[in-house]
């Protein structure tokens, strides 16, 4: 194709025309999702990039310009479900700057247009990330509130805005007869987190970010729903005001006028005397971004003089006298390349997504937590998916949602492993629990530290002087990999550790050796089997009396033990099925761990075998513990809760709810005297 040398405006290629149409359609759909449904499918950063691209195409090729292009419009349509409000003056959007250069270009344009020799003062404000509202006061009373809608027509949300606690229903003295206030409704971060936690627990819909939460809450059809959402409001400008009102001549002063009339404004608003001051403001707020109570996506800089604002005027969708200087995006698009399964210090398995590295919130992120198997299912994530990831503040990056339309064909399902990636032990997930865990508590390198601390602790093997710090040193040096290795430590080695002399090393080795003489309950407890505390360990010991009987018992047999339910029984069962755990136990026994035999009840003495008792209230002849031991010595089970399986409830003085429950279930009730008879 030959190019006409005299034609100054080149014409768009077919490809560019198609691209422009594609972008217009796509952005129109994204607008609908964002403004009308409060459910965007891509992050703002992606929207902004596509918007820019379309803007640039339209600028380079004027024939591509369209009156109904998203670049010429504000917001989205008002929903029919609300009655509509026509704005007396349009509610506009803001132009964006994404870099210092872009801000400087804006400041230069302003100066040139104003032909001003002197510096222009700017009012600097945080750009709150919520939803714009217009609130009308007549004779000081709140009479109407509306969303921005498409800028011309918004939705009547008066009832909802009335529920926002810091929006005054009545203005304070001196107010103009008629006053329209414009500002942002947003949800403070901690309120957003609390809201989501509660919604998730109740199985309700959660919001991806505080902006969607605010916009969605504001447009509830039932204002009682809005009232339950912790929304907040800050005013940022005046709309129409009675002509006779005595208004200040600058934007900054007008904001403080609003404040005097009782309207809340942000505490971060600042006046600077020239464009350079905006740079410092940007840096200052950016640095403090993560410590603010609310989310902001940038700052807004406005020419302070109202007269100069009028001189500058507007373009189709935004004023020429203001700009939004955006911060690095906190949400971005990226692709899931793989999933790693990390093992935490307590054996919890956390799936972590490996991402195509992407800049979010000012840093490059290449991992994001997926929390657990439920979360993978809830998000419906597959390998190769394009996802929105979010990194706000110091919080670990999260995957917020999958962009389903970008899923590649044959995207593979993420399979949760059956075996620990660190030690290859079996992974188990208790019923009703979100977290899956490695069962190799004794040998898993990932859990070593915690397992050893527990093993040595006072109520377990009670090893004097083997504190947390020392254990950490031993683990770091790889001297101790399992509890058995503790008994192989030598004075010579230990004495090499920093701040450890020969004397203290000797003491510790002696203390470790002394711990070999223990009791079966202590030893069981020291193994760190999930949910096996001291009491359960003691019950196990007295029920089975021998370790080999416990380690080979099936779940049914384990459930016979006092206070051992299905979940605990399966933890115990799994633990002893793990070959690594068996091996460590064998080593420990070979290294000389011993305990006095637990007296097995002779069958002739087990007169109460098969019976389950519950003790409640205060006994006078003995303590409850003594009663319990006496019953157990006769082969009975003693349980903490009453059920239909309970043989009898033994009620002392002031027995409470357990007695009531027994009565309800028709369980036999015995007195202390009956108990004494029973024990004879
Ligand atoms: N993810 C998506 O699919 C999607 C779709 C549409 C729009 N968007 C996002 O929304 C942006 C466009 O939205 P917009 O037209 O509301 O513009 P904007 O959010 O860029 O700026 C205008 C808005 O800023 C708000 N604002 C906050 N603090 C302010 C202050 N101190 N002074 C004045 N205004 C203040 C007001 O609500 C105002 O309407 C896009 O840049 C994009 O990030 C995203
Ligand atoms: Zn493991």
XYZ file of C-alpha atoms and ligand atoms in Angstrom:
725
model
C 0.000 0.000 0.000
C 1.422 3.403 -0.922
C 1.120 6.132 1.591
C -0.196 9.569 0.630
C 2.635 11.911 1.579
C 0.285 14.860 1.854
C -2.221 13.242 4.158
C -1.321 14.315 7.682
C -3.638 12.070 9.635
C -2.900 8.462 8.849
C -5.912 6.213 8.686
C -6.392 3.220 10.913
C -5.597 -0.207 9.547
C -8.290 -2.859 9.494
C -6.583 -4.495 12.411
C -6.677 -1.267 14.424
C -10.339 -0.763 13.593
C -11.114 -4.256 14.781
C -9.062 -3.751 17.905
C -10.944 -0.543 18.732
C -14.311 -2.259 18.311
C -13.115 -5.165 20.423
C -11.886 -2.831 23.189
C -15.097 -0.788 23.178
C -17.191 -3.921 23.581
C -14.942 -5.412 26.211
C -14.742 -2.214 28.285
C -18.509 -1.765 28.018
C -18.951 -5.226 29.470
C -16.381 -4.583 32.217
C -18.215 -1.353 33.076
C -21.463 -3.248 33.452
C -19.836 -5.835 35.717
C -18.139 -3.178 37.804
C -20.746 -0.451 38.114
C -24.012 -2.311 37.769
C -23.277 -5.739 39.210
C -20.480 -4.799 41.662
C -18.710 -7.923 40.452
C -15.755 -7.068 38.201
C -14.092 -9.983 36.436
C -10.705 -8.290 35.912
C -8.623 -6.053 38.183
C -8.626 -2.275 37.780
C -5.060 -2.353 36.459
C -6.146 -4.489 33.519
C -9.161 -2.253 32.893
C -6.948 0.838 33.020
C -4.499 -0.637 30.497
C -7.221 -1.501 28.000
C -8.856 1.883 28.553
C -5.553 3.622 27.831
C -5.044 1.571 24.711
C -8.463 2.530 23.376
C -7.915 6.181 24.295
C -4.651 6.203 22.374
C -6.146 4.529 19.329
C -8.949 7.110 19.305
C -6.495 9.966 19.647
C -4.269 8.750 16.827
C -7.177 7.933 14.523
C -10.034 10.370 15.009
C -12.226 8.290 12.716
C -12.246 5.620 15.429
C -13.894 7.971 17.899
C -17.417 7.087 18.927
C -19.896 9.030 21.002
C -20.784 5.883 22.939
C -17.199 4.783 23.566
C -16.404 4.035 27.219
C -13.735 6.728 26.944
C -16.498 9.307 26.579
C -18.704 8.036 29.371
C -18.913 7.982 33.105
C -19.811 4.932 35.178
C -22.705 2.628 34.379
C -26.456 2.694 34.091
C -28.710 3.190 37.061
C -30.513 -0.024 37.998
C -34.270 -0.042 37.341
C -34.874 -1.532 40.744
C -34.199 1.918 42.265
C -36.035 5.104 41.389
C -33.851 7.390 39.386
C -32.381 10.752 40.256
C -31.296 13.244 37.629
C -28.190 15.111 38.748
C -28.549 18.885 38.440
C -24.933 19.112 37.395
C -23.265 15.966 36.077
C -21.138 13.811 38.378
C -17.941 13.264 36.470
C -15.002 10.927 36.627
C -11.334 11.934 36.897
C -8.462 11.706 34.488
C -5.653 9.459 35.621
C -1.905 9.819 35.927
C 0.056 6.613 36.418
C 3.517 8.135 36.836
C 5.326 11.255 37.930
C 5.824 12.196 34.277
C 2.125 11.959 33.640
C 1.377 14.126 36.628
C 3.972 16.684 35.524
C 2.421 16.752 32.046
C -0.949 17.483 33.672
C 0.497 20.285 35.813
C 2.157 21.747 32.740
C -1.100 21.665 30.765
C -2.870 23.437 33.621
C -0.210 26.155 33.806
C -0.258 26.645 30.056
C -4.017 26.879 29.828
C -4.162 29.342 32.654
C -1.312 31.221 31.085
C -0.224 31.737 34.635
C 3.147 33.102 35.478
C 2.812 32.338 39.147
C 2.475 28.901 40.681
C -0.892 27.225 40.952
C -1.907 25.972 44.377
C -3.340 22.449 44.629
C -5.571 20.802 47.176
C -4.259 17.265 47.773
C -6.615 14.504 48.879
C -6.465 10.735 49.254
C -8.369 8.924 46.526
C -10.739 6.790 48.540
C -11.653 3.520 46.922
C -15.393 3.216 47.297
C -18.415 4.571 45.485
C -19.355 8.173 44.696
C -22.581 9.547 46.182
C -24.484 12.791 46.039
C -26.337 13.833 49.190
C -28.856 16.659 49.101
C -29.699 18.742 52.170
C -32.667 21.127 52.246
C -32.993 23.464 55.181
C -30.283 21.414 56.812
C -32.130 18.113 56.489
C -30.937 15.133 54.468
C -33.659 14.741 51.841
C -32.094 12.643 49.114
C -29.032 10.610 48.263
C -28.042 9.145 44.931
C -25.322 7.124 43.263
C -23.336 8.631 40.407
C -24.846 6.229 37.859
C -23.836 7.301 34.371
C -23.071 10.796 35.599
C -26.417 12.223 34.481
C -28.799 9.832 36.183
C -28.152 7.957 39.390
C -30.063 5.632 41.693
C -32.063 6.923 44.640
C -30.375 5.342 47.675
C -31.672 7.770 50.321
C -32.819 5.053 52.727
C -29.451 3.317 52.531
C -27.332 6.433 53.000
C -29.411 7.345 56.052
C -28.040 4.229 57.750
C -24.398 5.318 57.407
C -23.394 6.396 60.869
C -21.168 9.337 60.074
C -23.509 10.920 57.539
C -25.414 13.675 59.393
C -29.184 13.666 58.973
C -29.217 17.283 60.119
C -26.582 19.931 59.353
C -25.179 22.293 61.946
C -25.729 26.077 62.040
C -25.055 28.445 59.202
C -25.706 25.996 56.393
C -27.058 27.104 52.985
C -30.747 26.518 52.376
C -29.951 23.993 49.718
C -26.690 22.061 49.643
C -25.616 19.096 47.572
C -22.585 17.320 48.954
C -20.525 14.859 46.973
C -18.249 12.319 48.470
C -17.164 8.710 48.717
C -18.800 5.885 50.616
C -16.291 3.203 51.573
C -15.784 0.280 53.917
C -12.849 0.569 56.342
C -10.385 -2.303 55.937
C -10.878 -3.994 59.283
C -14.654 -3.795 58.904
C -14.305 -5.353 55.477
C -12.224 -8.206 56.877
C -14.660 -8.812 59.707
C -17.573 -8.729 57.327
C -15.963 -11.276 55.019
C -15.013 -13.577 57.871
C -18.555 -13.620 59.132
C -20.024 -14.046 55.666
C -17.646 -16.930 54.924
C -18.513 -18.633 58.212
C -22.215 -18.317 57.400
C -21.610 -19.654 53.907
C -22.638 -16.335 52.360
C -21.079 -14.425 49.517
C -17.809 -12.650 50.322
C -16.474 -9.564 48.537
C -13.168 -9.527 46.672
C -12.125 -6.120 48.054
C -13.429 -3.214 50.140
C -14.497 -1.244 47.051
C -16.851 -3.944 45.841
C -18.108 -4.389 49.379
C -18.938 -0.682 49.668
C -20.555 -0.387 46.253
C -22.523 -3.614 46.721
C -23.693 -2.648 50.214
C -24.751 0.801 49.107
C -27.043 -0.620 46.477
C -28.933 -3.077 48.636
C -32.665 -2.995 47.956
C -33.328 -3.532 51.646
C -31.814 -0.711 53.690
C -31.744 -2.950 56.775
C -29.049 -4.915 54.943
C -27.071 -1.751 54.308
C -27.407 -0.811 57.968
C -25.595 -4.005 58.930
C -22.633 -3.184 56.729
C -20.068 -0.922 58.388
C -19.938 1.862 55.785
C -18.258 5.229 56.155
C -18.463 8.509 54.275
C -16.075 11.376 53.463
C -17.195 14.482 51.576
C -14.887 15.758 48.819
C -16.835 18.486 47.047
C -19.982 20.554 46.767
C -22.542 20.035 44.019
C -25.352 22.545 43.575
C -25.693 25.093 46.366
C -28.321 27.868 46.869
C -27.150 30.896 44.839
C -27.239 33.175 47.873
C -24.926 30.960 49.934
C -21.712 32.521 51.095
C -19.150 30.065 49.770
C -15.381 30.200 50.163
C -13.279 31.017 47.087
C -11.066 27.930 47.232
C -11.730 24.227 47.214
C -9.708 23.676 50.387
C -11.721 26.257 52.299
C -14.985 24.870 50.950
C -14.091 21.437 52.303
C -13.634 23.015 55.726
C -16.937 24.814 55.330
C -18.538 21.431 54.782
C -16.798 20.198 57.876
C -18.207 23.061 59.934
C -21.684 22.151 58.773
C -21.145 18.703 60.211
C -19.929 16.718 57.205
C -16.948 14.400 57.696
C -13.879 15.000 55.528
C -10.652 13.026 55.347
C -7.992 14.032 57.886
C -5.349 13.689 55.154
C -6.381 16.710 53.075
C -3.535 19.143 52.500
C -2.955 22.391 50.636
C 0.257 22.845 48.619
C 1.314 26.058 46.959
C 2.749 24.574 43.770
C 2.842 21.379 41.730
C 6.114 20.253 43.355
C 4.235 19.963 46.647
C 2.064 17.271 45.053
C 5.130 15.046 44.608
C 5.906 15.182 48.301
C 2.255 14.520 49.164
C 2.220 11.491 46.836
C 5.325 10.018 48.497
C 4.042 10.695 51.982
C 0.648 9.056 51.460
C 2.125 6.169 49.476
C 4.437 5.398 52.390
C 1.582 5.430 54.853
C -0.870 3.674 52.546
C -0.771 0.390 54.451
C -1.337 1.986 57.818
C -4.441 3.921 56.806
C -7.746 2.584 58.086
C -9.235 2.567 54.615
C -8.103 1.531 51.184
C -7.010 4.201 48.720
C -5.940 3.736 45.134
C -4.055 7.003 44.734
C -4.328 10.684 45.454
C -6.490 13.381 43.863
C -4.990 16.763 43.073
C -7.315 19.682 42.451
C -6.573 23.245 41.384
C -7.451 25.066 44.574
C -8.931 28.303 43.252
C -12.597 27.924 42.251
C -12.181 30.790 39.766
C -9.300 28.988 38.057
C -11.327 25.772 38.062
C -14.041 27.589 36.080
C -11.455 28.914 33.652
C -10.188 25.416 33.016
C -13.607 23.784 32.641
C -14.344 20.197 31.642
C -13.875 17.661 28.886
C -16.501 15.002 28.189
C -16.034 12.863 31.258
C -13.706 14.714 33.617
C -12.706 18.163 34.835
C -9.508 19.675 33.453
C -8.601 21.058 36.878
C -8.147 17.760 38.690
C -6.283 14.511 38.276
C -6.160 11.165 40.029
C -2.523 10.157 40.470
C -2.788 6.435 40.981
C -0.680 4.263 43.243
C 0.761 0.949 42.070
C -2.169 -1.439 41.739
C -2.858 -3.860 44.612
C -4.599 -6.295 42.334
C -3.140 -7.710 39.172
C -3.606 -10.449 36.644
C -1.237 -13.346 36.424
C -1.092 -17.025 35.532
C -0.849 -20.044 37.839
C 2.186 -22.031 36.812
C 2.052 -24.667 39.492
C 1.155 -25.413 43.075
C 3.593 -26.298 45.858
C 2.461 -27.920 49.054
C 4.260 -26.500 52.056
C 4.419 -28.169 55.438
C 4.071 -25.920 58.441
C 5.595 -26.354 61.870
C 2.561 -28.231 63.120
C 2.270 -30.384 60.026
C -0.450 -28.297 58.382
C -0.201 -28.567 54.610
C -0.661 -25.262 52.784
C -1.029 -25.149 49.027
C 0.946 -22.244 47.575
C 0.415 -21.117 44.007
C 3.509 -20.540 41.916
C 2.764 -17.525 39.756
C 4.093 -15.933 36.656
C 5.972 -13.101 38.455
C 3.948 -9.895 38.487
C 4.295 -6.438 40.078
C 1.560 -5.883 42.672
C 1.376 -3.230 45.350
C 4.901 -2.102 44.446
C 6.693 -5.462 44.721
C 7.160 -8.463 42.450
C 5.075 -11.368 43.586
C 5.656 -14.943 42.475
C 3.742 -16.905 45.124
C 0.305 -16.648 46.652
C -1.273 -18.746 49.369
C -4.233 -20.916 48.477
C -4.895 -21.692 52.180
C -6.363 -25.204 51.921
C -8.233 -27.703 49.787
C -11.597 -26.000 50.390
C -10.245 -22.725 49.094
C -8.958 -24.391 45.920
C -12.413 -25.806 45.423
C -14.205 -22.552 46.256
C -12.093 -20.578 43.798
C -12.278 -23.431 41.275
C -8.610 -22.922 40.373
C -6.873 -25.013 37.748
C -3.318 -25.133 36.508
C -2.694 -22.468 33.852
C -5.607 -20.324 34.998
C -5.397 -16.565 34.779
C -6.214 -15.211 38.224
C -6.563 -11.920 40.035
C -4.070 -11.707 42.823
C -4.177 -9.153 45.557
C -1.429 -7.879 47.793
C -2.607 -5.229 50.226
C -0.282 -4.086 52.987
C 1.898 -6.729 54.583
C -0.644 -9.439 54.088
C 0.523 -12.521 52.159
C -0.615 -12.281 48.526
C -3.973 -13.911 47.959
C -5.706 -15.299 44.924
C -8.984 -13.403 44.778
C -10.648 -14.996 41.806
C -10.193 -16.885 38.578
C -10.800 -15.116 35.281
C -12.800 -17.994 33.858
C -12.988 -16.663 30.335
C -9.201 -16.941 30.096
C -8.973 -20.581 31.145
C -6.860 -22.564 28.696
C -8.313 -25.754 27.239
C -7.454 -28.881 29.218
C -6.498 -26.842 32.274
C -5.501 -29.483 34.788
C -7.206 -29.932 38.119
C -5.037 -29.302 41.190
C -4.581 -32.555 43.066
C -4.014 -32.421 46.791
C -1.187 -34.853 47.678
C -1.731 -37.986 49.787
C 1.810 -37.957 51.165
C 3.881 -35.272 52.834
C 6.273 -33.649 50.350
C 8.895 -33.347 53.104
C 8.831 -36.748 54.810
C 6.430 -38.801 52.694
C 4.249 -39.671 55.662
C 0.553 -40.029 55.073
C -1.486 -36.815 54.950
C -4.768 -36.869 56.771
C -7.653 -34.467 56.979
C -10.021 -34.859 59.892
C -13.683 -34.678 59.089
C -15.078 -31.178 59.301
C -11.608 -29.645 59.288
C -10.232 -27.436 56.549
C -6.597 -28.193 57.265
C -4.852 -31.337 56.076
C -1.822 -32.479 58.040
C 1.264 -34.580 57.738
C 1.080 -37.474 60.218
C 4.867 -37.865 60.493
C 5.008 -35.721 63.594
C 8.125 -37.400 64.968
C 10.269 -37.483 61.875
C 9.010 -34.757 59.576
C 11.795 -32.194 59.145
C 9.190 -29.472 58.801
C 7.764 -30.292 62.209
C 10.947 -31.269 63.988
C 11.388 -28.181 66.128
C 7.867 -28.184 67.541
C 7.817 -31.946 68.018
C 11.068 -31.846 70.000
C 9.969 -28.927 72.155
C 6.841 -30.830 73.021
C 8.756 -34.067 73.652
C 11.100 -32.378 76.131
C 8.416 -30.291 77.863
C 7.638 -30.572 81.533
C 4.470 -32.646 81.296
C 6.014 -34.909 78.670
C 9.551 -36.303 79.126
C 10.435 -33.405 81.414
C 14.039 -32.912 80.302
C 15.588 -30.260 82.512
C 17.620 -27.594 80.738
C 16.609 -28.630 77.219
C 14.901 -25.368 76.378
C 13.494 -23.985 73.129
C 16.705 -22.127 72.222
C 18.873 -25.192 72.606
C 16.466 -27.329 70.616
C 16.583 -24.790 67.817
C 20.377 -24.922 67.738
C 20.358 -28.704 67.668
C 17.842 -28.786 64.840
C 19.680 -26.137 62.843
C 22.904 -28.109 63.055
C 21.029 -31.234 62.052
C 22.320 -32.994 65.171
C 18.854 -34.009 66.202
C 16.374 -35.263 63.635
C 14.038 -37.221 65.860
C 13.508 -37.535 69.628
C 15.669 -40.667 69.564
C 18.678 -38.577 68.511
C 18.426 -36.656 71.795
C 19.546 -39.787 73.647
C 22.562 -40.089 71.370
C 23.947 -36.614 72.131
C 27.421 -36.532 73.669
C 28.911 -34.054 76.086
C 31.798 -33.470 73.688
C 29.494 -32.267 70.908
C 27.217 -30.215 73.084
C 30.113 -28.375 74.702
C 30.945 -26.912 71.281
C 27.744 -24.923 71.154
C 28.032 -21.173 71.770
C 27.599 -20.175 75.405
C 27.730 -23.810 76.506
C 30.558 -25.031 78.727
C 31.575 -28.586 79.574
C 29.651 -28.329 82.855
C 26.309 -27.389 81.379
C 26.712 -29.907 78.584
C 27.212 -32.615 81.214
C 24.137 -31.477 83.074
C 21.991 -31.620 79.983
C 23.196 -35.039 78.915
C 22.492 -36.253 82.448
C 19.001 -34.751 82.365
C 18.314 -36.429 79.037
C 19.474 -39.755 80.426
C 17.369 -39.283 83.553
C 14.261 -38.791 81.440
C 14.543 -42.374 80.247
C 12.770 -43.490 83.353
C 9.308 -42.274 82.721
C 5.696 -43.428 82.818
C 3.583 -44.791 79.996
C 1.167 -41.794 80.089
C 4.062 -39.325 79.865
C 5.624 -41.216 77.007
C 2.331 -41.374 75.100
C 1.781 -37.680 75.641
C 5.349 -36.863 74.549
C 4.787 -38.512 71.171
C 2.658 -35.523 70.205
C -0.208 -37.465 68.653
C -2.836 -34.951 67.540
C -5.442 -34.225 70.200
C -3.875 -36.631 72.665
C -3.384 -34.486 75.740
C -2.314 -35.644 79.189
C -5.748 -36.870 80.174
C -6.232 -38.926 77.039
C -2.728 -40.336 77.371
C -3.538 -41.414 80.936
C -6.820 -42.986 79.862
C -5.114 -44.869 77.059
C -2.461 -46.175 79.421
C -4.867 -47.422 82.043
C -7.251 -48.910 79.507
C -4.671 -50.883 77.542
C -1.829 -50.986 80.082
C 0.701 -51.820 77.350
C 2.097 -49.733 74.529
C 2.001 -52.629 72.073
C -1.741 -53.016 72.670
C -2.313 -49.323 71.975
C -0.213 -49.243 68.841
C -2.005 -52.240 67.370
C -5.545 -51.385 68.506
C -8.097 -50.719 65.802
C -10.339 -47.680 65.818
C -13.209 -49.513 67.466
C -11.019 -50.677 70.305
C -9.616 -47.180 70.748
C -13.104 -45.737 70.956
C -13.703 -47.880 74.038
C -11.286 -45.697 75.969
C -12.790 -43.083 78.260
C -13.278 -39.772 76.448
C -11.853 -41.029 73.159
C -14.215 -40.263 70.293
C -14.033 -41.141 66.634
C -11.772 -38.272 65.622
C -9.183 -38.826 68.325
C -9.302 -42.577 67.778
C -8.467 -42.074 64.136
C -5.592 -39.698 64.961
C -4.110 -42.343 67.250
C -4.716 -45.106 64.745
C -3.079 -43.145 61.905
C -0.112 -42.196 64.042
C 0.819 -45.774 64.809
C 0.251 -46.876 61.201
C 3.014 -44.529 60.058
C 6.192 -46.676 59.631
C 8.438 -43.690 60.403
C 6.735 -43.141 63.722
C 6.970 -46.851 64.571
C 10.659 -46.766 63.865
C 11.319 -43.810 66.152
C 9.384 -45.513 68.943
C 11.423 -48.676 68.503
C 14.640 -46.695 68.630
C 13.534 -44.909 71.776
C 12.788 -48.201 73.484
C 16.101 -49.633 72.376
C 17.855 -46.576 73.773
C 16.426 -47.490 77.148
C 13.183 -45.639 77.724
C 11.303 -47.564 80.366
C 8.260 -47.187 82.581
C 6.785 -49.173 85.449
C 4.204 -51.684 84.346
C 0.689 -50.376 84.417
C -1.368 -52.667 86.520
C -3.775 -54.564 84.363
C -7.063 -55.183 86.070
C -7.549 -58.862 86.671
C -10.755 -60.110 85.149
C -12.040 -61.094 88.557
C -11.651 -57.500 89.718
C -13.170 -55.921 86.645
C -16.651 -56.166 88.018
C -17.798 -52.967 86.316
C -16.307 -53.714 82.878
C -18.523 -52.535 80.040
C -20.233 -49.854 82.148
C -19.850 -46.152 81.584
C -20.357 -43.641 84.388
C -20.533 -39.877 84.497
C -19.585 -38.046 87.685
C -21.217 -34.713 88.452
C -21.625 -32.400 91.436
C -19.537 -32.461 94.634
C -18.852 -35.721 96.494
C -18.314 -35.676 100.255
C -16.448 -38.942 100.991
C -13.889 -38.641 98.209
C -12.804 -36.337 95.416
C -14.130 -36.791 91.910
C -10.681 -37.870 90.781
C -10.537 -40.568 93.443
C -13.989 -41.773 92.465
C -12.914 -41.896 88.852
C -9.803 -43.928 89.595
C -11.740 -46.300 91.802
C -14.314 -46.880 89.061
C -11.617 -47.371 86.428
C -9.846 -49.834 88.701
C -12.957 -51.957 88.453
C -12.858 -51.778 84.669
C -15.528 -49.123 84.214
C -15.297 -46.226 81.794
C -15.715 -42.714 83.167
C -16.938 -40.174 80.679
C -17.322 -36.412 80.761
C -20.631 -36.250 78.971
C -24.014 -37.895 79.341
C -25.465 -39.834 76.435
C -27.965 -42.610 75.917
C -25.030 -45.039 76.304
C -24.260 -43.855 79.842
C -24.887 -46.630 82.383
C -25.540 -44.187 85.211
C -24.875 -40.657 86.327
C -23.450 -40.334 89.818
C -24.770 -37.080 91.192
C -23.101 -35.342 94.129
C -24.239 -32.083 95.699
C -25.254 -29.191 93.467
C -25.256 -31.291 90.327
C -26.225 -29.185 87.312
C -26.802 -29.650 83.617
C -25.475 -33.204 83.442
C -28.102 -34.285 85.940
C -30.821 -32.544 83.925
C -29.612 -34.224 80.765
C -29.623 -37.627 82.477
C -33.221 -37.040 83.570
C -34.195 -36.077 80.041
C -32.571 -39.177 78.570
C -33.939 -41.451 81.267
C -30.434 -42.487 82.392
C -30.158 -44.069 85.837
C -29.129 -41.623 88.564
C -27.063 -42.816 91.492
C -26.170 -41.076 94.765
C -22.776 -41.015 96.458
C -23.982 -43.791 98.786
C -24.878 -45.921 95.745
C -21.380 -45.291 94.415
C -19.782 -46.510 97.612
C -21.872 -49.691 97.412
C -20.787 -50.127 93.820
C -17.132 -49.919 94.779
C -17.339 -52.475 97.580
N -12.211 -3.791 37.029
C -13.100 -3.384 36.182
O -13.691 -4.162 35.449
C -13.431 -1.939 36.121
C -14.491 -1.491 35.333
C -14.760 -0.141 35.330
C -13.994 0.744 36.081
N -12.969 0.268 36.837
C -12.109 1.156 37.640
O -12.729 2.352 37.893
C -11.962 3.428 37.363
C -12.850 4.412 36.695
O -13.818 4.710 37.628
P -14.339 6.132 37.879
O -14.930 6.711 36.651
O -15.195 6.011 39.061
O -13.068 6.990 38.090
P -11.979 6.984 39.169
O -12.310 6.054 40.260
O -10.685 6.795 38.485
O -12.077 8.487 39.666
C -13.276 9.184 39.935
C -13.871 8.821 41.215
O -12.944 8.930 42.251
C -13.647 8.963 43.465
N -12.920 9.763 44.452
C -12.304 9.265 45.541
N -11.725 10.190 46.256
C -11.974 11.366 45.647
C -11.632 12.708 45.945
N -10.903 13.017 47.013
N -12.051 13.654 45.107
C -12.769 13.333 44.011
N -13.127 12.085 43.675
C -12.734 11.104 44.487
C -15.007 9.455 43.150
O -15.915 8.399 43.394
C -14.970 9.739 41.693
O -16.172 9.444 41.066
C -11.015 2.824 36.368
O -9.819 3.534 36.332
C -10.853 1.437 36.902
O -9.777 1.461 37.794
C -12.685 -1.033 36.857
Zn 5.921 -34.549 56.809
